[in-house]
PDB file of C-alpha atoms in Angstrom:
ATOM      1  CA  VAL A   1      11.091  64.848 160.437  1.00 95.00           C
ATOM      2  CA  THR A   2      13.456  64.167 163.348  1.00 96.00           C
ATOM      3  CA  ILE A   3      12.424  64.885 166.943  1.00 97.00           C
ATOM      4  CA  PRO A   4      15.199  64.915 169.551  1.00 96.00           C
ATOM      5  CA  GLU A   5      14.765  63.334 172.938  1.00 96.00           C
ATOM      6  CA  GLY A   6      13.120  65.547 175.529  1.00 96.00           C
ATOM      7  CA  GLN A   7      11.500  68.027 173.149  1.00 97.00           C
ATOM      8  CA  LEU A   8       7.911  69.242 173.488  1.00 98.00           C
ATOM      9  CA  VAL A   9       6.360  69.497 170.033  1.00 98.00           C
ATOM     10  CA  GLY A  10       3.014  71.104 169.229  1.00 98.00           C
ATOM     11  CA  ILE A  11       1.354  69.755 166.089  1.00 98.00           C
ATOM     12  CA  ILE A  12      -1.204  72.005 164.436  1.00 97.00           C
ATOM     13  CA  GLY A  13      -3.447  71.921 161.389  1.00 95.00           C
ATOM     14  CA  LEU A  14      -7.025  71.648 160.236  1.00 94.00           C
ATOM     15  CA  SER A  15      -9.142  68.580 160.960  1.00 91.00           C
ATOM     16  CA  GLY A  16      -8.102  65.883 158.503  1.00 92.00           C
ATOM     17  CA  ALA A  17      -4.645  67.374 157.942  1.00 94.00           C
ATOM     18  CA  GLY A  18      -2.920  64.219 159.182  1.00 94.00           C
ATOM     19  CA  LYS A  19      -2.060  65.112 162.780  1.00 95.00           C
ATOM     20  CA  SER A  20      -3.653  62.057 164.407  1.00 95.00           C
ATOM     21  CA  THR A  21      -2.419  59.719 161.687  1.00 95.00           C
ATOM     22  CA  PHE A  22       1.106  60.990 162.280  1.00 96.00           C
ATOM     23  CA  LEU A  23       0.954  60.218 166.013  1.00 95.00           C
ATOM     24  CA  ARG A  24      -0.698  56.846 165.500  1.00 94.00           C
ATOM     25  CA  CYS A  25       1.940  55.769 163.010  1.00 94.00           C
ATOM     26  CA  LEU A  26       4.533  56.198 165.758  1.00 94.00           C
ATOM     27  CA  ASN A  27       2.936  53.571 168.022  1.00 92.00           C
ATOM     28  CA  ARG A  28       1.502  51.557 165.137  1.00 92.00           C
ATOM     29  CA  LEU A  29      -2.155  52.150 165.883  1.00 92.00           C
ATOM     30  CA  VAL A  30      -2.107  53.093 162.192  1.00 93.00           C
ATOM     31  CA  GLU A  31       0.061  51.155 159.762  1.00 92.00           C
ATOM     32  CA  PRO A  32       2.077  53.503 157.540  1.00 91.00           C
ATOM     33  CA  SER A  33       1.719  52.690 153.845  1.00 90.00           C
ATOM     34  CA  ALA A  34       5.247  53.839 152.977  1.00 91.00           C
ATOM     35  CA  GLY A  35       8.427  55.216 154.469  1.00 92.00           C
ATOM     36  CA  GLN A  36      10.145  54.502 157.757  1.00 93.00           C
ATOM     37  CA  VAL A  37       9.347  55.160 161.409  1.00 95.00           C
ATOM     38  CA  LEU A  38      12.339  55.019 163.734  1.00 94.00           C
ATOM     39  CA  VAL A  39      12.067  55.326 167.501  1.00 93.00           C
ATOM     40  CA  GLY A  40      15.353  55.535 169.337  1.00 89.00           C
ATOM     41  CA  GLY A  41      17.058  54.463 166.128  1.00 90.00           C
ATOM     42  CA  GLN A  42      14.926  51.310 165.824  1.00 91.00           C
ATOM     43  CA  GLU A  43      12.760  50.765 162.754  1.00 93.00           C
ATOM     44  CA  VAL A  44       9.304  50.004 164.141  1.00 92.00           C
ATOM     45  CA  THR A  45       7.130  49.451 161.079  1.00 91.00           C
ATOM     46  CA  HIS A  46       7.838  45.708 161.026  1.00 89.00           C
ATOM     47  CA  LEU A  47       7.600  44.975 164.746  1.00 91.00           C
ATOM     48  CA  ARG A  48       5.246  42.229 165.878  1.00 90.00           C
ATOM     49  CA  GLY A  49       4.276  40.435 169.089  1.00 89.00           C
ATOM     50  CA  THR A  50       6.519  41.070 172.078  1.00 86.00           C
ATOM     51  CA  GLU A  51       8.600  43.693 170.292  1.00 90.00           C
ATOM     52  CA  LEU A  52       5.521  45.724 169.357  1.00 91.00           C
ATOM     53  CA  ARG A  53       4.199  45.398 172.905  1.00 88.00           C
ATOM     54  CA  ARG A  54       7.512  46.697 174.231  1.00 88.00           C
ATOM     55  CA  LEU A  55       7.382  49.662 171.839  1.00 90.00           C
ATOM     56  CA  ARG A  56       3.888  50.598 172.973  1.00 91.00           C
ATOM     57  CA  ALA A  57       4.832  50.223 176.633  1.00 89.00           C
ATOM     58  CA  ASN A  58       7.384  52.982 176.082  1.00 92.00           C
ATOM     59  CA  MET A  59       4.817  55.320 174.500  1.00 94.00           C
ATOM     60  CA  GLY A  60       2.069  56.787 176.630  1.00 94.00           C
ATOM     61  CA  MET A  61      -1.036  57.785 174.648  1.00 95.00           C
ATOM     62  CA  ILE A  62      -3.478  60.473 175.793  1.00 95.00           C
ATOM     63  CA  PHE A  63      -6.758  60.811 173.905  1.00 92.00           C
ATOM     64  CA  GLN A  64      -9.280  63.599 173.344  1.00 89.00           C
ATOM     65  CA  GLN A  65     -12.150  61.585 174.855  1.00 89.00           C
ATOM     66  CA  PHE A  66      -9.964  60.240 177.706  1.00 91.00           C
ATOM     67  CA  ASN A  67     -10.643  56.547 176.822  1.00 91.00           C
ATOM     68  CA  LEU A  68     -11.238  55.584 180.428  1.00 94.00           C
ATOM     69  CA  VAL A  69     -13.341  52.599 181.473  1.00 93.00           C
ATOM     70  CA  ARG A  70     -16.024  54.745 183.038  1.00 91.00           C
ATOM     71  CA  ARG A  71     -17.530  52.145 185.371  1.00 93.00           C
ATOM     72  CA  LEU A  72     -14.154  51.206 186.892  1.00 93.00           C
ATOM     73  CA  SER A  73     -12.381  53.087 189.629  1.00 95.00           C
ATOM     74  CA  VAL A  74      -9.828  55.791 188.941  1.00 96.00           C
ATOM     75  CA  LEU A  75      -7.101  53.582 190.434  1.00 95.00           C
ATOM     76  CA  THR A  76      -7.970  50.617 188.217  1.00 93.00           C
ATOM     77  CA  ASN A  77      -7.896  52.853 185.152  1.00 94.00           C
ATOM     78  CA  VAL A  78      -4.424  54.083 186.069  1.00 95.00           C
ATOM     79  CA  LEU A  79      -3.224  50.547 186.734  1.00 93.00           C
ATOM     80  CA  THR A  80      -4.073  49.600 183.151  1.00 90.00           C
ATOM     81  CA  GLY A  81      -1.067  51.709 182.276  1.00 90.00           C
ATOM     82  CA  ARG A  82       1.050  49.006 183.901  1.00 88.00           C
ATOM     83  CA  LEU A  83      -0.263  46.190 181.687  1.00 84.00           C
ATOM     84  CA  GLY A  84       2.601  46.512 179.224  1.00 77.00           C
ATOM     85  CA  ARG A  85       5.086  46.106 182.072  1.00 70.00           C
ATOM     86  CA  VAL A  86       3.704  42.956 183.669  1.00 69.00           C
ATOM     87  CA  PRO A  87       3.867  39.343 182.436  1.00 61.00           C
ATOM     88  CA  VAL A  88       1.122  38.463 179.975  1.00 59.00           C
ATOM     89  CA  VAL A  89      -0.637  35.954 182.240  1.00 53.00           C
ATOM     90  CA  ARG A  90      -0.765  38.463 185.104  1.00 61.00           C
ATOM     91  CA  SER A  91      -2.109  41.116 182.743  1.00 57.00           C
ATOM     92  CA  TRP A  92      -5.006  38.830 181.730  1.00 58.00           C
ATOM     93  CA  PHE A  93      -6.233  38.764 185.329  1.00 57.00           C
ATOM     94  CA  HIS A  94      -5.194  42.319 186.286  1.00 66.00           C
ATOM     95  CA  LEU A  95      -2.850  40.978 188.982  1.00 73.00           C
ATOM     96  CA  PHE A  96      -0.788  43.969 190.016  1.00 83.00           C
ATOM     97  CA  SER A  97       2.118  44.030 192.443  1.00 87.00           C
ATOM     98  CA  GLU A  98       2.648  46.350 195.391  1.00 90.00           C
ATOM     99  CA  GLU A  99       5.148  48.210 193.218  1.00 92.00           C
ATOM    100  CA  ASP A 100       2.503  48.706 190.517  1.00 92.00           C
ATOM    101  CA  LEU A 101       0.077  50.060 193.115  1.00 93.00           C
ATOM    102  CA  ALA A 102       2.704  52.425 194.496  1.00 96.00           C
ATOM    103  CA  ILE A 103       3.464  53.730 191.002  1.00 96.00           C
ATOM    104  CA  ALA A 104      -0.237  54.257 190.269  1.00 96.00           C
ATOM    105  CA  PHE A 105      -0.820  56.175 193.513  1.00 96.00           C
ATOM    106  CA  ALA A 106       2.301  58.279 192.907  1.00 97.00           C
ATOM    107  CA  CYS A 107       1.042  59.214 189.441  1.00 96.00           C
ATOM    108  CA  LEU A 108      -2.368  60.169 190.810  1.00 97.00           C
ATOM    109  CA  ALA A 109      -0.728  62.246 193.545  1.00 96.00           C
ATOM    110  CA  ARG A 110       1.389  63.991 190.971  1.00 94.00           C
ATOM    111  CA  MET A 111      -1.739  64.937 189.046  1.00 95.00           C
ATOM    112  CA  GLY A 112      -3.379  66.171 192.257  1.00 94.00           C
ATOM    113  CA  ILE A 113      -6.214  63.634 192.338  1.00 95.00           C
ATOM    114  CA  ALA A 114      -4.994  60.879 194.677  1.00 96.00           C
ATOM    115  CA  GLU A 115      -8.097  61.375 196.821  1.00 97.00           C
ATOM    116  CA  LYS A 116     -10.228  60.255 193.844  1.00 97.00           C
ATOM    117  CA  ALA A 117      -8.526  56.847 193.590  1.00 96.00           C
ATOM    118  CA  TYR A 118     -11.535  54.769 194.618  1.00 96.00           C
ATOM    119  CA  GLN A 119     -14.209  56.760 192.826  1.00 97.00           C
ATOM    120  CA  ARG A 120     -15.726  55.573 189.582  1.00 96.00           C
ATOM    121  CA  ALA A 121     -14.155  57.352 186.643  1.00 96.00           C
ATOM    122  CA  ASP A 122     -17.534  58.582 185.385  1.00 95.00           C
ATOM    123  CA  THR A 123     -18.103  60.615 188.570  1.00 96.00           C
ATOM    124  CA  LEU A 124     -15.237  62.977 187.726  1.00 96.00           C
ATOM    125  CA  SER A 125     -15.301  66.188 185.722  1.00 94.00           C
ATOM    126  CA  GLY A 126     -13.791  66.310 182.248  1.00 93.00           C
ATOM    127  CA  GLY A 127     -10.599  67.926 183.477  1.00 93.00           C
ATOM    128  CA  GLN A 128     -10.232  65.362 186.256  1.00 95.00           C
ATOM    129  CA  GLN A 129     -10.815  62.517 183.807  1.00 95.00           C
ATOM    130  CA  GLN A 130      -8.069  63.872 181.561  1.00 95.00           C
ATOM    131  CA  ARG A 131      -5.735  63.984 184.559  1.00 95.00           C
ATOM    132  CA  VAL A 132      -6.560  60.329 185.198  1.00 97.00           C
ATOM    133  CA  ALA A 133      -5.685  59.613 181.565  1.00 96.00           C
ATOM    134  CA  ILE A 134      -2.367  61.427 181.990  1.00 97.00           C
ATOM    135  CA  ALA A 135      -1.676  59.500 185.212  1.00 97.00           C
ATOM    136  CA  ARG A 136      -2.406  56.266 183.346  1.00 96.00           C
ATOM    137  CA  ALA A 137       0.112  57.233 180.665  1.00 96.00           C
ATOM    138  CA  LEU A 138       2.699  58.170 183.311  1.00 96.00           C
ATOM    139  CA  ALA A 139       2.194  54.814 185.035  1.00 95.00           C
ATOM    140  CA  GLN A 140       3.654  53.210 181.926  1.00 94.00           C
ATOM    141  CA  GLN A 141       6.927  55.015 182.727  1.00 94.00           C
ATOM    142  CA  PRO A 142       7.190  55.943 179.054  1.00 95.00           C
ATOM    143  CA  ARG A 143       9.988  57.543 177.099  1.00 95.00           C
ATOM    144  CA  ILE A 144       7.496  59.315 174.829  1.00 97.00           C
ATOM    145  CA  LEU A 145       4.069  60.875 175.417  1.00 97.00           C
ATOM    146  CA  LEU A 146       1.657  61.176 172.487  1.00 97.00           C
ATOM    147  CA  ALA A 147      -1.303  63.455 173.218  1.00 97.00           C
ATOM    148  CA  ASP A 148      -3.991  63.479 170.524  1.00 96.00           C
ATOM    149  CA  GLU A 149      -6.000  66.696 170.995  1.00 94.00           C
ATOM    150  CA  PRO A 150      -6.019  66.258 174.792  1.00 95.00           C
ATOM    151  CA  VAL A 151      -7.805  69.563 175.470  1.00 94.00           C
ATOM    152  CA  ALA A 152     -10.339  69.609 172.631  1.00 91.00           C
ATOM    153  CA  SER A 153     -13.148  68.566 175.014  1.00 88.00           C
ATOM    154  CA  LEU A 154     -12.192  70.964 177.811  1.00 92.00           C
ATOM    155  CA  ASP A 155     -12.931  74.593 178.608  1.00 93.00           C
ATOM    156  CA  PRO A 156     -10.095  77.132 178.136  1.00 93.00           C
ATOM    157  CA  GLU A 157      -9.121  77.372 181.809  1.00 94.00           C
ATOM    158  CA  THR A 158      -8.988  73.586 182.263  1.00 93.00           C
ATOM    159  CA  SER A 159      -7.183  73.250 178.930  1.00 94.00           C
ATOM    160  CA  ARG A 160      -4.370  75.459 180.157  1.00 95.00           C
ATOM    161  CA  LEU A 161      -4.089  73.517 183.407  1.00 94.00           C
ATOM    162  CA  VAL A 162      -3.783  70.232 181.497  1.00 94.00           C
ATOM    163  CA  LEU A 163      -1.205  71.695 179.101  1.00 96.00           C
ATOM    164  CA  GLU A 164       0.761  73.059 182.046  1.00 96.00           C
ATOM    165  CA  ASP A 165       0.739  69.555 183.541  1.00 95.00           C
ATOM    166  CA  LEU A 166       2.100  68.121 180.294  1.00 96.00           C
ATOM    167  CA  ARG A 167       4.781  70.810 180.066  1.00 97.00           C
ATOM    168  CA  THR A 168       5.824  70.181 183.680  1.00 96.00           C
ATOM    169  CA  ILE A 169       6.129  66.438 183.003  1.00 96.00           C
ATOM    170  CA  ASN A 170       8.187  67.180 179.904  1.00 97.00           C
ATOM    171  CA  ARG A 171      10.520  69.515 181.789  1.00 96.00           C
ATOM    172  CA  GLU A 172      10.910  67.489 184.970  1.00 96.00           C
ATOM    173  CA  ASP A 173      11.087  63.993 183.481  1.00 96.00           C
ATOM    174  CA  GLY A 174      12.628  64.750 180.098  1.00 96.00           C
ATOM    175  CA  ILE A 175       9.865  62.764 178.387  1.00 97.00           C
ATOM    176  CA  THR A 176       9.608  63.566 174.688  1.00 97.00           C
ATOM    177  CA  THR A 177       6.089  64.967 174.253  1.00 98.00           C
ATOM    178  CA  LEU A 178       4.049  65.411 171.073  1.00 98.00           C
ATOM    179  CA  ILE A 179       0.715  67.204 171.375  1.00 98.00           C
ATOM    180  CA  ASN A 180      -1.878  67.597 168.627  1.00 97.00           C
ATOM    181  CA  LEU A 181      -3.668  70.908 168.991  1.00 95.00           C
ATOM    182  CA  HIS A 182      -6.369  72.816 167.153  1.00 88.00           C
ATOM    183  CA  GLN A 183      -5.578  76.078 168.920  1.00 88.00           C
ATOM    184  CA  LEU A 184      -2.569  77.896 167.523  1.00 91.00           C
ATOM    185  CA  GLU A 185      -2.253  80.039 170.649  1.00 93.00           C
ATOM    186  CA  TYR A 186      -1.701  76.944 172.798  1.00 95.00           C
ATOM    187  CA  ALA A 187       1.093  75.752 170.514  1.00 95.00           C
ATOM    188  CA  ARG A 188       2.722  79.170 170.724  1.00 94.00           C
ATOM    189  CA  GLU A 189       2.429  79.231 174.507  1.00 95.00           C
ATOM    190  CA  TYR A 190       3.505  75.708 175.479  1.00 97.00           C
ATOM    191  CA  ALA A 191       5.581  74.104 172.713  1.00 97.00           C
ATOM    192  CA  ASP A 192       9.344  74.225 172.122  1.00 97.00           C
ATOM    193  CA  ARG A 193       8.745  73.510 168.452  1.00 97.00           C
ATOM    194  CA  VAL A 194       5.744  73.474 166.135  1.00 98.00           C
ATOM    195  CA  LEU A 195       4.928  71.194 163.212  1.00 98.00           C
ATOM    196  CA  GLY A 196       2.226  72.512 160.902  1.00 97.00           C
ATOM    197  CA  PHE A 197       0.359  69.927 158.826  1.00 96.00           C
ATOM    198  CA  ARG A 198      -1.737  70.499 155.721  1.00 95.00           C
ATOM    199  CA  ARG A 199      -3.220  67.716 153.592  1.00 93.00           C
ATOM    200  CA  GLY A 200      -0.868  65.132 155.012  1.00 93.00           C
ATOM    201  CA  GLU A 201       2.313  67.134 154.582  1.00 94.00           C
ATOM    202  CA  ILE A 202       4.429  69.192 156.950  1.00 96.00           C
ATOM    203  CA  VAL A 203       4.308  72.791 155.723  1.00 96.00           C
ATOM    204  CA  PHE A 204       5.976  74.352 158.778  1.00 96.00           C
ATOM    205  CA  ASP A 205       8.660  73.114 161.153  1.00 97.00           C
ATOM    206  CA  GLY A 206      10.121  75.663 163.499  1.00 97.00           C
ATOM    207  CA  PRO A 207       9.888  77.650 166.732  1.00 97.00           C
ATOM    208  CA  PRO A 208       6.504  78.953 167.882  1.00 95.00           C
ATOM    209  CA  ASP A 209       7.522  82.571 167.288  1.00 94.00           C
ATOM    210  CA  GLY A 210       8.255  81.696 163.658  1.00 95.00           C
ATOM    211  CA  ILE A 211       4.555  81.378 162.854  1.00 93.00           C
ATOM    212  CA  ASP A 212       3.745  84.589 160.999  1.00 92.00           C
ATOM    213  CA  ASP A 213       0.811  85.476 158.749  1.00 92.00           C
ATOM    214  CA  ALA A 214       2.307  83.653 155.766  1.00 92.00           C
ATOM    215  CA  VAL A 215       2.782  80.462 157.780  1.00 93.00           C
ATOM    216  CA  TYR A 216      -0.728  80.767 159.196  1.00 92.00           C
ATOM    217  CA  ARG A 217      -2.167  80.991 155.679  1.00 93.00           C
ATOM    218  CA  ALA A 218      -0.094  78.014 154.522  1.00 92.00           C
ATOM    219  CA  ILE A 219      -1.465  75.866 157.355  1.00 93.00           C
ATOM    220  CA  TYR A 220      -5.062  77.019 157.694  1.00 91.00           C
ATOM    221  CA  LEU A 221      -6.154  78.828 154.532  1.00 88.00           C
ATOM    222  CA  SER A 222      -6.590  77.723 150.917  1.00 62.00           C
TER     223      SER A 222
END
């Protein structure tokens, strides 16, 4: 499958269909057992050390369970998104520059939670925590956003707000965005293109309005 720069792709399928594995092969959190993964024309399956770190710095990852350090402040959590952009020794001691701080505050402001900067992450609601996670990913200044079921833990209203945030970022910044989703209606509403996975294979690749009853059965039913 080839994904052009700037596209927003919804990835759907049953649990265990391969959606998360697909995303994690892109940033090498999972090692692919065969085939090639190219990002920007560069083969990434053999990258190590500094080159792998550079790849991951260009890919923001957003998780279902937020993956925040709950006892740390919101600002510190967002600043961890800068770790791939600072020298290794500075990253060991979390020594961030004024520029890093400005970027972190700008990302929080963009997500509408700048006033929460000095609160502990675990004092926020689920939707607010996911916005912190998105701000952390944005602080990386990535070329690609990978969102692994980012709304699975949220109520429907908050889910739509988070997906609208991701769509706005995609449109305004031109960041290629891949979102794993359980809910077909969200893929239809927010994605430019949908990939349907079943048992580790892509069984649909097309526009959201191309998902008819036959496609639905191919993805979700035996």
